[in-house]
PDB file of N, CA and C in Angstrom:
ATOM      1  N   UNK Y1114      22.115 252.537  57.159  1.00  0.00           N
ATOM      2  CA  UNK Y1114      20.950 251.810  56.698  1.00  0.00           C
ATOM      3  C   UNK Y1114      20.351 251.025  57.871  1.00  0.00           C
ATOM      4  N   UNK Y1115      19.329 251.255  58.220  1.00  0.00           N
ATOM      5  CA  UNK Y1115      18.293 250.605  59.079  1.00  0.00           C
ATOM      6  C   UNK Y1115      17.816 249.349  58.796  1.00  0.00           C
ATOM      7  N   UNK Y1116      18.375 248.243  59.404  1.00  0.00           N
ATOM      8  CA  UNK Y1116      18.220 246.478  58.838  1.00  0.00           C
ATOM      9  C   UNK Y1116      16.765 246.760  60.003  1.00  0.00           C
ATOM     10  N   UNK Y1117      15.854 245.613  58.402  1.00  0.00           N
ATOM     11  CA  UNK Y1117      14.059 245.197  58.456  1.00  0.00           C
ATOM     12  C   UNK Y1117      14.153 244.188  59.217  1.00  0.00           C
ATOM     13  N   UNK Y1118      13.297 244.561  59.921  1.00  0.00           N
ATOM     14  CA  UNK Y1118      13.232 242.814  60.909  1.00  0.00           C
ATOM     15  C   UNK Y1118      12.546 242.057  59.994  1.00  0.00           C
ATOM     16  N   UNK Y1119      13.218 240.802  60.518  1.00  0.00           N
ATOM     17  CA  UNK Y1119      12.523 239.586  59.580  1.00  0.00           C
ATOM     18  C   UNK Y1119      11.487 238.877  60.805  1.00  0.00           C
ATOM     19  N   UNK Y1120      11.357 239.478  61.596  1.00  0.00           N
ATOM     20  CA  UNK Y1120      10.234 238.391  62.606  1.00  0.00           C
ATOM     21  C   UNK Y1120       8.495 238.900  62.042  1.00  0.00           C
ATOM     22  N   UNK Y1121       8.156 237.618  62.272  1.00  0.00           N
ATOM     23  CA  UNK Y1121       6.836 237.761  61.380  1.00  0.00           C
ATOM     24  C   UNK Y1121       6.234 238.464  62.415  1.00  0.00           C
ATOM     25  N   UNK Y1122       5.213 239.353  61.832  1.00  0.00           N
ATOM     26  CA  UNK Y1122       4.216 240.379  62.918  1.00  0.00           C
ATOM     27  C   UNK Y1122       3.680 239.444  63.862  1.00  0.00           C
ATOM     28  N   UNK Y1123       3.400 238.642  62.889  1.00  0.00           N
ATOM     29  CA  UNK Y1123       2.031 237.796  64.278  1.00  0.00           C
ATOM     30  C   UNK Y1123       2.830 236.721  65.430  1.00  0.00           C
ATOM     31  N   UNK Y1124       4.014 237.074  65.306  1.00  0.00           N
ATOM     32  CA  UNK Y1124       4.968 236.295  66.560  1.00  0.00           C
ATOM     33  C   UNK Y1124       5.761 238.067  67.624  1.00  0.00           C
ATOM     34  N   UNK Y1125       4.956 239.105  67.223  1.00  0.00           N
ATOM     35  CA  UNK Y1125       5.433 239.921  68.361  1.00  0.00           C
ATOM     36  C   UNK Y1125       4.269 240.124  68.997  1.00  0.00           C
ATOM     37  N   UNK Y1126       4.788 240.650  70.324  1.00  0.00           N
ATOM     38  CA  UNK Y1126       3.984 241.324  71.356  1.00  0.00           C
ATOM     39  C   UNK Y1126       3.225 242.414  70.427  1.00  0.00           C
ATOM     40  N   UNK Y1127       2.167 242.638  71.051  1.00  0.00           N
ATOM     41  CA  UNK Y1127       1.635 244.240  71.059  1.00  0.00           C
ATOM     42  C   UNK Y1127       2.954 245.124  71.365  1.00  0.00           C
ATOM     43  N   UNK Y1128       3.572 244.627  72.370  1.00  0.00           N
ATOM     44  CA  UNK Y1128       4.159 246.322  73.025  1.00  0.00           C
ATOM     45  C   UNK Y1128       5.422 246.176  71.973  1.00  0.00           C
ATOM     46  N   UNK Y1129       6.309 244.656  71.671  1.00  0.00           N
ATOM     47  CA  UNK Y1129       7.420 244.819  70.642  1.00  0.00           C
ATOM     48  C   UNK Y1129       6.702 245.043  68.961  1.00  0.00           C
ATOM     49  N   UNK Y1130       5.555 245.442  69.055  1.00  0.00           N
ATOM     50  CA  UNK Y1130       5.257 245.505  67.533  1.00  0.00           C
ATOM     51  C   UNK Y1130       5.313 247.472  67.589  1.00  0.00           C
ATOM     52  N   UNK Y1131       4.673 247.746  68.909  1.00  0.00           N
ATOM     53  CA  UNK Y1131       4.604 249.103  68.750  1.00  0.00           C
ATOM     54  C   UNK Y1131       6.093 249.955  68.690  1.00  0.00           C
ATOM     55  N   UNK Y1132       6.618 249.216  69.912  1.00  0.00           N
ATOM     56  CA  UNK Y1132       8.010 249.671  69.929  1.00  0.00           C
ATOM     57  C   UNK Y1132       9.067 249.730  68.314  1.00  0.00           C
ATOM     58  N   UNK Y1133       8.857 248.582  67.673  1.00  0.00           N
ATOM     59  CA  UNK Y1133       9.466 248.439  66.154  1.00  0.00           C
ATOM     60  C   UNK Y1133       8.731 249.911  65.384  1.00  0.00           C
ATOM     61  N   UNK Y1134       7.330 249.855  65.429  1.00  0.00           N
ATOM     62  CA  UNK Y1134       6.574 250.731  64.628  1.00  0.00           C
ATOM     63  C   UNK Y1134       6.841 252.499  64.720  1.00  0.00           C
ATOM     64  N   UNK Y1135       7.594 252.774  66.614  1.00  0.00           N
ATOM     65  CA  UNK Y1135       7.984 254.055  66.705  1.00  0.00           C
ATOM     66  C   UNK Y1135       9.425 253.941  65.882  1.00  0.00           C
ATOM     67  N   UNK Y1136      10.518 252.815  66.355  1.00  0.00           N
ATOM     68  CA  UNK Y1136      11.887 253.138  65.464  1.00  0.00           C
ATOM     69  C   UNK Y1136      11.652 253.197  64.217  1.00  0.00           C
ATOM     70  N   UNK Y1137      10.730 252.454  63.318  1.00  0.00           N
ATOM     71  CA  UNK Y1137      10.680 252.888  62.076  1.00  0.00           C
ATOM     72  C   UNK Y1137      10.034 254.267  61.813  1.00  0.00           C
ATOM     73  N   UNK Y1138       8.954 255.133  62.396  1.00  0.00           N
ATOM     74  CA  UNK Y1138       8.572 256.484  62.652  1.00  0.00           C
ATOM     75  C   UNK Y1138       9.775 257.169  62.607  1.00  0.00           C
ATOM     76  N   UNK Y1139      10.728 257.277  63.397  1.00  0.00           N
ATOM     77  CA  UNK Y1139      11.773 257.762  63.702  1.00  0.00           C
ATOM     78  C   UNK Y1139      12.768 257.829  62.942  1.00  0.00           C
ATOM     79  N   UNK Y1140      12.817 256.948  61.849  1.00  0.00           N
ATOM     80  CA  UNK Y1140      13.778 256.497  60.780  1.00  0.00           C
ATOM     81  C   UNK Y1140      13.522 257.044  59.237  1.00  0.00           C
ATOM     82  N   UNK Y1141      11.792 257.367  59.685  1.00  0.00           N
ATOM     83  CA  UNK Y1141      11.489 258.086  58.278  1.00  0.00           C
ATOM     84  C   UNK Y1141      11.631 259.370  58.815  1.00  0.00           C
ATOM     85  N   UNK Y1142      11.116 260.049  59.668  1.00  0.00           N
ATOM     86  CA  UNK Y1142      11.306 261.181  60.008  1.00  0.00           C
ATOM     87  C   UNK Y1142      12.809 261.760  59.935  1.00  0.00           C
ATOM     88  N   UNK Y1143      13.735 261.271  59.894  1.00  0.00           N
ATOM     89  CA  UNK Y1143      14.847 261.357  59.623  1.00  0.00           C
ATOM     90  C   UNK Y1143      15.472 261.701  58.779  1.00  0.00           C
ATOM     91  N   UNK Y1144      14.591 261.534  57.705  1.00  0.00           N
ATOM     92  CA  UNK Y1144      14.981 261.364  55.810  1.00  0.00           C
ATOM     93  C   UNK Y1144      16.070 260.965  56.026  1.00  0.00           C
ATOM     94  N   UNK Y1145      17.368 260.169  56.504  1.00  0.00           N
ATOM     95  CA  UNK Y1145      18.624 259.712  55.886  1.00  0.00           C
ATOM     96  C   UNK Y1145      18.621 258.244  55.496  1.00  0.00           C
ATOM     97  N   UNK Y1146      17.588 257.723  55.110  1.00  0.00           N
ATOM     98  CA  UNK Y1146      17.742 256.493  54.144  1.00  0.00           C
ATOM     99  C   UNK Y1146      17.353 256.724  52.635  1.00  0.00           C
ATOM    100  N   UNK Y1147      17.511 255.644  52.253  1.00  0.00           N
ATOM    101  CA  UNK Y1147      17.018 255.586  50.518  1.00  0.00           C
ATOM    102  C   UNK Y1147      15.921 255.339  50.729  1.00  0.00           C
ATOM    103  N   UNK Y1148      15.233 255.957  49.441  1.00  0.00           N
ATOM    104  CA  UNK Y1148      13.566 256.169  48.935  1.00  0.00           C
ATOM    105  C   UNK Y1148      13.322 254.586  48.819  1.00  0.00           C
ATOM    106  N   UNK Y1149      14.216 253.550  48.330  1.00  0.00           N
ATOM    107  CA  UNK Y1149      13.406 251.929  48.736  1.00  0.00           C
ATOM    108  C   UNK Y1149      13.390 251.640  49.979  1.00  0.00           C
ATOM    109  N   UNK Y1150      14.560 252.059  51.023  1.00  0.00           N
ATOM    110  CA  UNK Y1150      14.849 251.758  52.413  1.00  0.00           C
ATOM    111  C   UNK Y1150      13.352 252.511  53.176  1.00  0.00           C
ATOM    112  N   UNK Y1151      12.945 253.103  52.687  1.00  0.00           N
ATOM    113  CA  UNK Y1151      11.815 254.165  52.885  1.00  0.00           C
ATOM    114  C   UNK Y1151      10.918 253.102  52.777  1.00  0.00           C
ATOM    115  N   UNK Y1152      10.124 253.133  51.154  1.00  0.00           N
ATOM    116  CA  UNK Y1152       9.552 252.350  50.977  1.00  0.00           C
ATOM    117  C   UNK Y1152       9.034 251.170  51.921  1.00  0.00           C
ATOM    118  N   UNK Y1153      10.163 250.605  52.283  1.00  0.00           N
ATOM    119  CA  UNK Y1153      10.292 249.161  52.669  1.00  0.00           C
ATOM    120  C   UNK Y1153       9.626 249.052  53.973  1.00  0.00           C
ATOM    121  N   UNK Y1154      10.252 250.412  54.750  1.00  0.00           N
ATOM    122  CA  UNK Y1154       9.781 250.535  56.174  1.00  0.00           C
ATOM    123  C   UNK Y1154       8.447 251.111  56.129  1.00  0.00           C
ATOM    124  N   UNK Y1155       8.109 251.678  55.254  1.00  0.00           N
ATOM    125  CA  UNK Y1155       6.800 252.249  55.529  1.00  0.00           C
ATOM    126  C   UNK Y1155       5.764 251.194  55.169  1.00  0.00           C
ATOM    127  N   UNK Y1156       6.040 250.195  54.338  1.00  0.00           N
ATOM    128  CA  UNK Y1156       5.046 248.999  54.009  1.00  0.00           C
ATOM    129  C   UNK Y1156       5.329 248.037  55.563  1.00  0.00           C
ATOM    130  N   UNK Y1157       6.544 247.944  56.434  1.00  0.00           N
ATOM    131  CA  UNK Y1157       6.579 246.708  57.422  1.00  0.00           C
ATOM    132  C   UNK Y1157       5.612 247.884  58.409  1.00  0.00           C
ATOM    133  N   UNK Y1158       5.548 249.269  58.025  1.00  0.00           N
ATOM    134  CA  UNK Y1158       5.154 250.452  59.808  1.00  0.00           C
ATOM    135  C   UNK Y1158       3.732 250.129  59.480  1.00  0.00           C
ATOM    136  N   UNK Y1159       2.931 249.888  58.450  1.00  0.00           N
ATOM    137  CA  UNK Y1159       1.729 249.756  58.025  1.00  0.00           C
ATOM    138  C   UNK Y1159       1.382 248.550  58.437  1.00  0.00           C
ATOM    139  N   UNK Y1160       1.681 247.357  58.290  1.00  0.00           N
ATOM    140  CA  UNK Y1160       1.910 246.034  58.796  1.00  0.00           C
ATOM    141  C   UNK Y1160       1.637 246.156  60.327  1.00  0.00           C
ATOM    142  N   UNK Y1161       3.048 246.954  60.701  1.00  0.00           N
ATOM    143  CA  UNK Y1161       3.122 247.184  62.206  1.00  0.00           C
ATOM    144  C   UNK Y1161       1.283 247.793  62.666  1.00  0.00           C
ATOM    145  N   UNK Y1162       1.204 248.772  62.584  1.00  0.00           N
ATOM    146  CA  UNK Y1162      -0.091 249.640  62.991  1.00  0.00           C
ATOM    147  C   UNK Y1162      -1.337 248.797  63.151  1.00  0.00           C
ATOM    148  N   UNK Y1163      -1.656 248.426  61.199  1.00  0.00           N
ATOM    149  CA  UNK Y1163      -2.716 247.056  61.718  1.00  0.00           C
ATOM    150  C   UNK Y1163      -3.039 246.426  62.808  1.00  0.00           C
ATOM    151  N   UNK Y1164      -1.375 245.689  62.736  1.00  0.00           N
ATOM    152  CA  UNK Y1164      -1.411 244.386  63.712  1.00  0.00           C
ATOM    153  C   UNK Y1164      -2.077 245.388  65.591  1.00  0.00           C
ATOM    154  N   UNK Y1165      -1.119 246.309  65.315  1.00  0.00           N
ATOM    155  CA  UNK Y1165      -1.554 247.265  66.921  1.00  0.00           C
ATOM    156  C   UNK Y1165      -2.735 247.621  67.130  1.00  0.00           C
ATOM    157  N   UNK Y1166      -3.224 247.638  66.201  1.00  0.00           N
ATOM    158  CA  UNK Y1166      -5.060 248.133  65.834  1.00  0.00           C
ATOM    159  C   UNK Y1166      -5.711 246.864  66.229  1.00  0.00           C
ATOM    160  N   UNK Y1167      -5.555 246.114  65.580  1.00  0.00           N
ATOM    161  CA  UNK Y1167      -6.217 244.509  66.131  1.00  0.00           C
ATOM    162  C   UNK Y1167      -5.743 244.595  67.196  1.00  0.00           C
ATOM    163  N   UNK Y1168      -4.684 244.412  68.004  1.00  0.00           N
ATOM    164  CA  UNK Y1168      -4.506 244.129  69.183  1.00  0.00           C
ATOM    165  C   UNK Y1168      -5.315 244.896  70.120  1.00  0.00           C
ATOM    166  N   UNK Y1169      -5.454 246.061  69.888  1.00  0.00           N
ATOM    167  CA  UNK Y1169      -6.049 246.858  70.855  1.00  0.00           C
ATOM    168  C   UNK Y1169      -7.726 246.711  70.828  1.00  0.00           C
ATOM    169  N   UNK Y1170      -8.196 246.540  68.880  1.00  0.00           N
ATOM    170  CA  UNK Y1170      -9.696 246.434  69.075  1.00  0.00           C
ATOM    171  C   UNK Y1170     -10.000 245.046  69.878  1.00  0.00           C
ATOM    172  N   UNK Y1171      -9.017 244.094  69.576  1.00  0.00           N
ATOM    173  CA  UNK Y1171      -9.670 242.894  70.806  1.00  0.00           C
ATOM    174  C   UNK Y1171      -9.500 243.107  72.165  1.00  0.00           C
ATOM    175  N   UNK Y1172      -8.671 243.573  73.170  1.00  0.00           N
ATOM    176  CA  UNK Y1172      -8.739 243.663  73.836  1.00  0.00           C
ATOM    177  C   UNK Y1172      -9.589 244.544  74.584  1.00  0.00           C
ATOM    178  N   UNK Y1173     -10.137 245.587  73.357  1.00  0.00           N
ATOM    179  CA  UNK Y1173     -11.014 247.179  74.189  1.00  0.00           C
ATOM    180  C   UNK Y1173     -12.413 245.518  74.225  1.00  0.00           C
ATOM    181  N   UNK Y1174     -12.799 244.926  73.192  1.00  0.00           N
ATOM    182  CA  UNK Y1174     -13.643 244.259  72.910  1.00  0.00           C
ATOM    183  C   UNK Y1174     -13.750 242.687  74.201  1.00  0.00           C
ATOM    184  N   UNK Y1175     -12.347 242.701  74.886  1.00  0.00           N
ATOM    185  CA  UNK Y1175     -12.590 241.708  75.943  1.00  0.00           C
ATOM    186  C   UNK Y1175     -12.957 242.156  77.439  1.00  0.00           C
ATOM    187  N   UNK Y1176     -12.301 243.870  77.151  1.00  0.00           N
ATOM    188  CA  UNK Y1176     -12.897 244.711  78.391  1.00  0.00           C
ATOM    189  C   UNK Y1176     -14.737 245.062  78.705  1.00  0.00           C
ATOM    190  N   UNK Y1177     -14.825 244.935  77.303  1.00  0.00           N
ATOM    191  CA  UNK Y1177     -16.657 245.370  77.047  1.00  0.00           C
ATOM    192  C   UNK Y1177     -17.201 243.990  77.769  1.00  0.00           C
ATOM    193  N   UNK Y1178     -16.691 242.894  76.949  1.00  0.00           N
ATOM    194  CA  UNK Y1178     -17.520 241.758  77.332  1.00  0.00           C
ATOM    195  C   UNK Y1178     -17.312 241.571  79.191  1.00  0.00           C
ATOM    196  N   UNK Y1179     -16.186 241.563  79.610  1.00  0.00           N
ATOM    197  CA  UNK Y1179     -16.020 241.342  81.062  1.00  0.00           C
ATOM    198  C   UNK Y1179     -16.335 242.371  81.681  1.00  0.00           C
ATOM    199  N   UNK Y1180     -17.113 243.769  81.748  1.00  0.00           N
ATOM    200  CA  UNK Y1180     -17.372 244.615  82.123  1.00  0.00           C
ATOM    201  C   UNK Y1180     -19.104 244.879  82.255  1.00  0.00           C
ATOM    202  N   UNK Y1181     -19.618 244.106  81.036  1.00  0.00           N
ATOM    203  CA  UNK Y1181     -20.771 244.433  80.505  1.00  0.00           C
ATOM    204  C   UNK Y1181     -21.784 243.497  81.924  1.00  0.00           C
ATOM    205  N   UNK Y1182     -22.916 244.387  82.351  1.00  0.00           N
ATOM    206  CA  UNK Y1182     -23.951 244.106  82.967  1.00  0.00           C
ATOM    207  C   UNK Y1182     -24.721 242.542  82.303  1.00  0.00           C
ATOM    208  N   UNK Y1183     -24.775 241.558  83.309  1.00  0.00           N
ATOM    209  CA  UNK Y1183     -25.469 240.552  82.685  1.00  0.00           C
ATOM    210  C   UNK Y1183     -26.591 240.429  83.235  1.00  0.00           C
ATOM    211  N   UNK Y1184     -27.560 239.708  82.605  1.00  0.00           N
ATOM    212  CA  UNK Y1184     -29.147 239.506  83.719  1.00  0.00           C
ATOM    213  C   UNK Y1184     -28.744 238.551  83.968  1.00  0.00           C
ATOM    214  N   UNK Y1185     -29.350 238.394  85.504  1.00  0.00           N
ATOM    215  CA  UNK Y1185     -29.415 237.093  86.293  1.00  0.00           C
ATOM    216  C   UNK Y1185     -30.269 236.310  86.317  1.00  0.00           C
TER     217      UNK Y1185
END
């Protein structure tokens, strides 16, 4: 059985949220847990993804702004 982290999403890194989000990938792909152990991980991998999605749309969104042509 694959123990759920209890650390709240919004206290990991980007890279330790992604890293959690492949071992749980890996854990369903597996099929050797129970259909709640399943469950469980696939509601924290959904959690996980979000949070990686935000992380990445702000940052593509801090590259635009510091990149973007200004008038002088």
């Amino acid at each position: 059985m694959m123990p759920i982290s209890t650390t709240p999403i919004e206290d990991l890194t980007y890279e330790q949220a992604f890293a959690e989000l492949e071992t749980i990938v890996s854990a369903l792909e597996a099929n050797q847990i129970s259909l709640e152990e399943s469950l469980a991980l696939f509601e924290r991998g959904q959690a996980l993804s979000q949070f990686c999605a935000g992380q990445l749309d702000r940052a593509e969104l801090r590259v635009t702004q510091l990149t973007s042509t200004r008038p002088d």
